[in-house]
Amino acid sequence: MSADASKYVIAPPPQAAIRVKGSDKLFPVRRIWCVGRNYIEHIREMGQDERAPPFFFAKPADAIVHDGGVVPYPPLTKDMHHEVEMVVALKSGGSDIKPEKANDCVWGYGVGIDLTRRDLQIASREIKRPWEIGKAFDASAPCGALVPTSEIGHPAKGRIALKVNGAVKQEGDLNQMIWNVPETIWKLSEMVELAAGDIIMTGTPAGVGALVPGDKVECEIEGVGTLTVTIGKPKA
Ligand code: MN
């Protein structure tokens, strides 16, 4: 046991991380924050208020699944949905970060999927209970390799799309976000103090739908990258 591990009563859990494109290094994940309802067409398909301010929910850091990975079909649901989203990875943080300073906190960007047990999310909503059981389950946050801002800058437009078994299901443009990335960082940092290692999933365009075991899910954001995962059988 290392000197550090000896401080703990059990072995510390492994550090959650996301791969970095073209590198052996990893981006360590502290927390995963997600924006709810950030593209107008998705708000319409979910039948929600188009004028509401942004709201946030979280997933555990260890819900990350790497590019090329398998997501075991989760328990208790009959309606797991895909939501392709741009991922923002922070290298620094703070409280009340104004939009004009927010990009300075970003290390890089990637492609993620906010997997959702839609039936459980809606059931929780209807009885005014928290969303975790619908959103924060194991393997609910696939995330492709991150690309640093030094290579791609701060993408504010570009096609974001998701295919299931080769058929396009979701398609939109980053410029359709209701709250752009700097505004999202600003609003979230009013609620919590952000820090290096936090990532933000920035909301999904229209076209969300159910996945079943065996599905191959391919995502792409123009100028950012790609992510492919397969939906596996339920974990035995
Ligand atoms: Mn989402």
Coordinates of C-alpha atoms and ligand atoms in Angstrom, one line a residue:
M1 CA 0.0 0.0 0.0
S2 CA 1.3 3.4 -0.9
A3 CA 1.8 6.1 1.7
D4 CA -1.2 8.0 0.3
A5 CA -3.5 4.9 0.3
S6 CA -2.6 4.2 3.9
K7 CA -4.5 7.3 5.0
Y8 CA -7.8 5.7 4.0
V9 CA -9.8 2.9 5.7
I10 CA -10.5 1.3 2.3
A11 CA -8.5 1.7 -1.0
P12 CA -9.5 5.0 -2.7
P13 CA -11.7 4.5 -5.8
P14 CA -10.0 4.9 -9.2
Q15 CA -9.9 8.5 -10.6
A16 CA -12.6 8.9 -13.3
A17 CA -11.2 10.2 -16.5
I18 CA -11.7 11.0 -20.2
R19 CA -9.3 10.2 -22.9
V20 CA -7.5 13.0 -24.8
K21 CA -7.3 12.9 -28.6
G22 CA -3.8 12.0 -29.9
S23 CA -2.3 11.6 -26.4
D24 CA -1.7 8.9 -23.8
K25 CA -2.7 11.4 -21.1
L26 CA -6.2 11.6 -19.5
F27 CA -8.4 14.4 -18.3
P28 CA -9.4 13.7 -14.7
V29 CA -13.1 14.1 -14.0
R30 CA -14.3 15.8 -10.8
R31 CA -18.0 16.2 -11.5
I32 CA -20.4 15.9 -14.4
W33 CA -23.0 18.7 -14.7
C34 CA -25.7 18.6 -17.4
V35 CA -27.8 21.4 -18.8
G36 CA -31.5 20.6 -19.2
R37 CA -33.4 21.7 -22.3
N38 CA -31.0 23.8 -24.2
Y39 CA -32.2 23.4 -27.8
I40 CA -35.7 24.8 -28.7
E41 CA -36.7 21.8 -30.8
H42 CA -35.9 19.4 -28.0
I43 CA -38.0 21.5 -25.6
R44 CA -40.9 21.3 -28.0
E45 CA -40.6 17.6 -28.5
M46 CA -40.7 17.2 -24.6
G47 CA -43.6 19.6 -24.3
Q48 CA -41.8 22.0 -21.9
D49 CA -41.6 25.8 -21.3
E50 CA -39.5 27.5 -24.0
R51 CA -38.7 30.6 -22.0
A52 CA -37.5 29.0 -18.8
P53 CA -33.9 29.9 -17.5
P54 CA -31.4 27.0 -17.7
F55 CA -31.4 24.4 -15.0
F56 CA -28.8 21.7 -14.2
F57 CA -28.5 18.2 -12.9
A58 CA -25.5 16.0 -12.3
K59 CA -24.2 12.5 -12.9
P60 CA -21.5 10.7 -11.0
A61 CA -18.0 11.0 -12.5
D62 CA -17.6 7.3 -12.8
A63 CA -20.6 7.1 -15.2
I64 CA -18.1 7.9 -18.0
V65 CA -17.8 5.3 -20.8
H66 CA -14.9 5.7 -23.3
D67 CA -15.1 5.9 -27.1
G68 CA -15.6 2.4 -28.5
G69 CA -17.0 1.1 -25.2
V70 CA -20.1 -0.9 -24.4
V71 CA -23.0 0.4 -22.3
P72 CA -24.7 -2.4 -20.5
Y73 CA -28.5 -1.9 -20.9
P74 CA -29.4 -0.5 -17.4
P75 CA -31.9 -2.1 -15.0
L76 CA -35.5 -0.9 -14.3
T77 CA -36.1 0.8 -17.6
K78 CA -37.9 0.0 -20.8
D79 CA -37.1 3.3 -22.4
M80 CA -33.4 4.3 -22.4
H81 CA -32.9 7.4 -24.6
H82 CA -29.9 8.9 -26.4
E83 CA -29.1 12.6 -26.1
V84 CA -26.0 13.7 -28.0
E85 CA -24.4 16.7 -26.4
M86 CA -21.2 18.8 -26.6
V87 CA -19.0 18.2 -23.5
V88 CA -17.0 21.2 -22.0
A89 CA -14.0 20.2 -19.8
L90 CA -12.9 22.8 -17.3
K91 CA -9.2 23.5 -16.4
S92 CA -10.2 26.1 -13.7
G93 CA -13.3 27.4 -12.1
G94 CA -14.7 29.8 -9.5
S95 CA -18.0 31.4 -8.5
D96 CA -20.0 33.9 -10.5
I97 CA -17.8 33.6 -13.6
K98 CA -19.0 36.3 -16.1
P99 CA -19.6 35.1 -19.7
E100 CA -16.7 37.2 -21.0
K101 CA -14.3 35.3 -18.7
A102 CA -15.9 31.9 -19.0
N103 CA -13.9 30.6 -22.0
D104 CA -10.7 31.1 -20.0
C105 CA -11.8 28.2 -17.7
V106 CA -12.2 25.7 -20.6
W107 CA -9.5 23.1 -21.3
G108 CA -11.2 21.5 -24.2
Y109 CA -14.3 20.0 -25.8
G110 CA -15.7 16.6 -26.7
V111 CA -18.7 14.6 -27.8
G112 CA -20.9 13.0 -25.1
I113 CA -24.2 11.2 -24.7
D114 CA -26.5 12.0 -21.8
L115 CA -28.2 8.6 -21.5
T116 CA -31.6 8.8 -19.9
R117 CA -34.0 6.3 -18.5
R118 CA -36.9 8.4 -19.8
D119 CA -39.6 6.3 -18.2
L120 CA -38.0 6.7 -14.8
Q121 CA -37.2 10.4 -15.3
I122 CA -40.8 11.2 -16.2
A123 CA -42.1 9.1 -13.4
S124 CA -39.9 11.1 -10.9
R125 CA -40.9 14.4 -12.4
E126 CA -44.6 13.6 -12.1
I127 CA -44.3 12.8 -8.4
K128 CA -41.9 15.7 -7.8
R129 CA -39.0 13.5 -6.8
P130 CA -35.3 14.0 -7.9
W131 CA -34.1 13.0 -11.4
E132 CA -31.1 10.9 -10.4
I133 CA -32.7 7.5 -11.0
G134 CA -33.5 8.6 -14.6
K135 CA -30.2 10.4 -15.3
A136 CA -27.4 9.4 -13.0
F137 CA -27.2 5.6 -13.5
D138 CA -24.1 3.5 -14.1
A139 CA -22.5 4.1 -17.6
S140 CA -24.9 6.9 -18.3
A141 CA -22.2 9.3 -19.6
P142 CA -20.3 8.0 -22.7
C143 CA -17.7 10.6 -23.7
G144 CA -15.3 10.7 -26.6
A145 CA -11.8 11.9 -26.6
L146 CA -11.4 15.5 -25.6
V147 CA -9.6 18.0 -27.9
P148 CA -7.9 21.0 -26.3
T149 CA -8.8 24.6 -27.1
S150 CA -5.3 25.1 -28.3
E151 CA -6.3 23.0 -31.3
I152 CA -9.9 23.9 -32.0
G153 CA -10.6 27.1 -30.1
H154 CA -14.1 27.5 -28.7
P155 CA -16.7 26.0 -31.2
A156 CA -19.9 28.0 -31.2
K157 CA -21.3 26.5 -34.4
G158 CA -21.2 23.3 -36.3
R159 CA -23.3 20.2 -37.0
I160 CA -24.1 18.0 -34.0
A161 CA -25.6 14.6 -34.9
L162 CA -26.3 11.1 -33.7
K163 CA -26.9 7.9 -35.7
V164 CA -28.3 4.6 -34.5
N165 CA -27.3 1.6 -36.6
G166 CA -26.4 4.0 -39.5
A167 CA -29.7 6.0 -39.5
V168 CA -29.5 9.7 -38.5
K169 CA -31.8 10.2 -35.4
Q170 CA -30.6 13.5 -34.0
E171 CA -29.3 16.5 -35.9
G172 CA -28.8 20.1 -35.0
D173 CA -26.2 22.9 -34.9
L174 CA -24.3 24.2 -31.9
N175 CA -25.5 27.6 -32.8
Q176 CA -29.0 26.5 -31.8
M177 CA -28.1 26.4 -28.1
I178 CA -30.4 28.7 -26.1
W179 CA -27.7 29.3 -23.5
N180 CA -24.3 29.2 -25.2
V181 CA -21.2 27.8 -23.4
P182 CA -20.0 31.0 -21.7
E183 CA -23.6 31.7 -20.5
T184 CA -23.9 28.2 -19.3
I185 CA -20.7 28.4 -17.3
W186 CA -21.9 31.7 -15.9
K187 CA -25.3 30.5 -14.8
L188 CA -23.9 27.2 -13.3
S189 CA -21.2 29.1 -11.4
E190 CA -23.8 31.2 -9.8
M191 CA -25.2 28.0 -8.2
V192 CA -22.0 26.1 -7.3
E193 CA -18.3 26.9 -7.3
L194 CA -16.8 25.3 -10.3
A195 CA -13.3 23.8 -10.4
A196 CA -10.8 22.1 -12.6
G197 CA -12.0 18.7 -13.6
D198 CA -15.6 19.6 -13.8
I199 CA -17.3 18.8 -17.1
I200 CA -20.5 20.1 -18.5
M201 CA -22.9 18.4 -20.9
T202 CA -24.5 21.2 -22.8
G203 CA -27.9 19.9 -23.8
T204 CA -29.3 18.0 -26.8
P205 CA -30.9 18.8 -30.1
A206 CA -34.2 17.2 -31.1
G207 CA -34.7 13.6 -32.1
V208 CA -34.1 11.8 -28.8
G209 CA -35.3 8.2 -28.9
A210 CA -35.0 4.7 -27.4
L211 CA -32.0 2.4 -27.6
V212 CA -32.0 -1.4 -27.3
P213 CA -29.2 -4.0 -26.8
G214 CA -27.2 -4.4 -29.9
D215 CA -27.6 -0.8 -31.1
K216 CA -24.5 0.9 -32.5
V217 CA -24.6 4.6 -31.6
E218 CA -22.3 7.0 -33.6
C219 CA -22.1 10.7 -32.7
E220 CA -20.3 13.5 -34.4
I221 CA -19.8 17.2 -33.7
E222 CA -18.3 19.2 -36.6
G223 CA -14.9 20.5 -35.6
V224 CA -14.9 18.7 -32.2
G225 CA -14.8 14.9 -32.8
T226 CA -16.7 11.7 -32.7
L227 CA -17.9 9.1 -30.3
T228 CA -19.1 5.5 -30.9
V229 CA -20.6 3.2 -28.3
T230 CA -22.6 -0.1 -28.4
I231 CA -25.5 -0.9 -26.2
G232 CA -24.9 -4.3 -24.6
K233 CA -27.0 -6.8 -22.8
P234 CA -28.1 -6.1 -19.2
K235 CA -25.3 -6.8 -16.8
A236 CA -25.7 -10.3 -15.4
Ligands
MN1 MN -29.4 16.1 -21.8

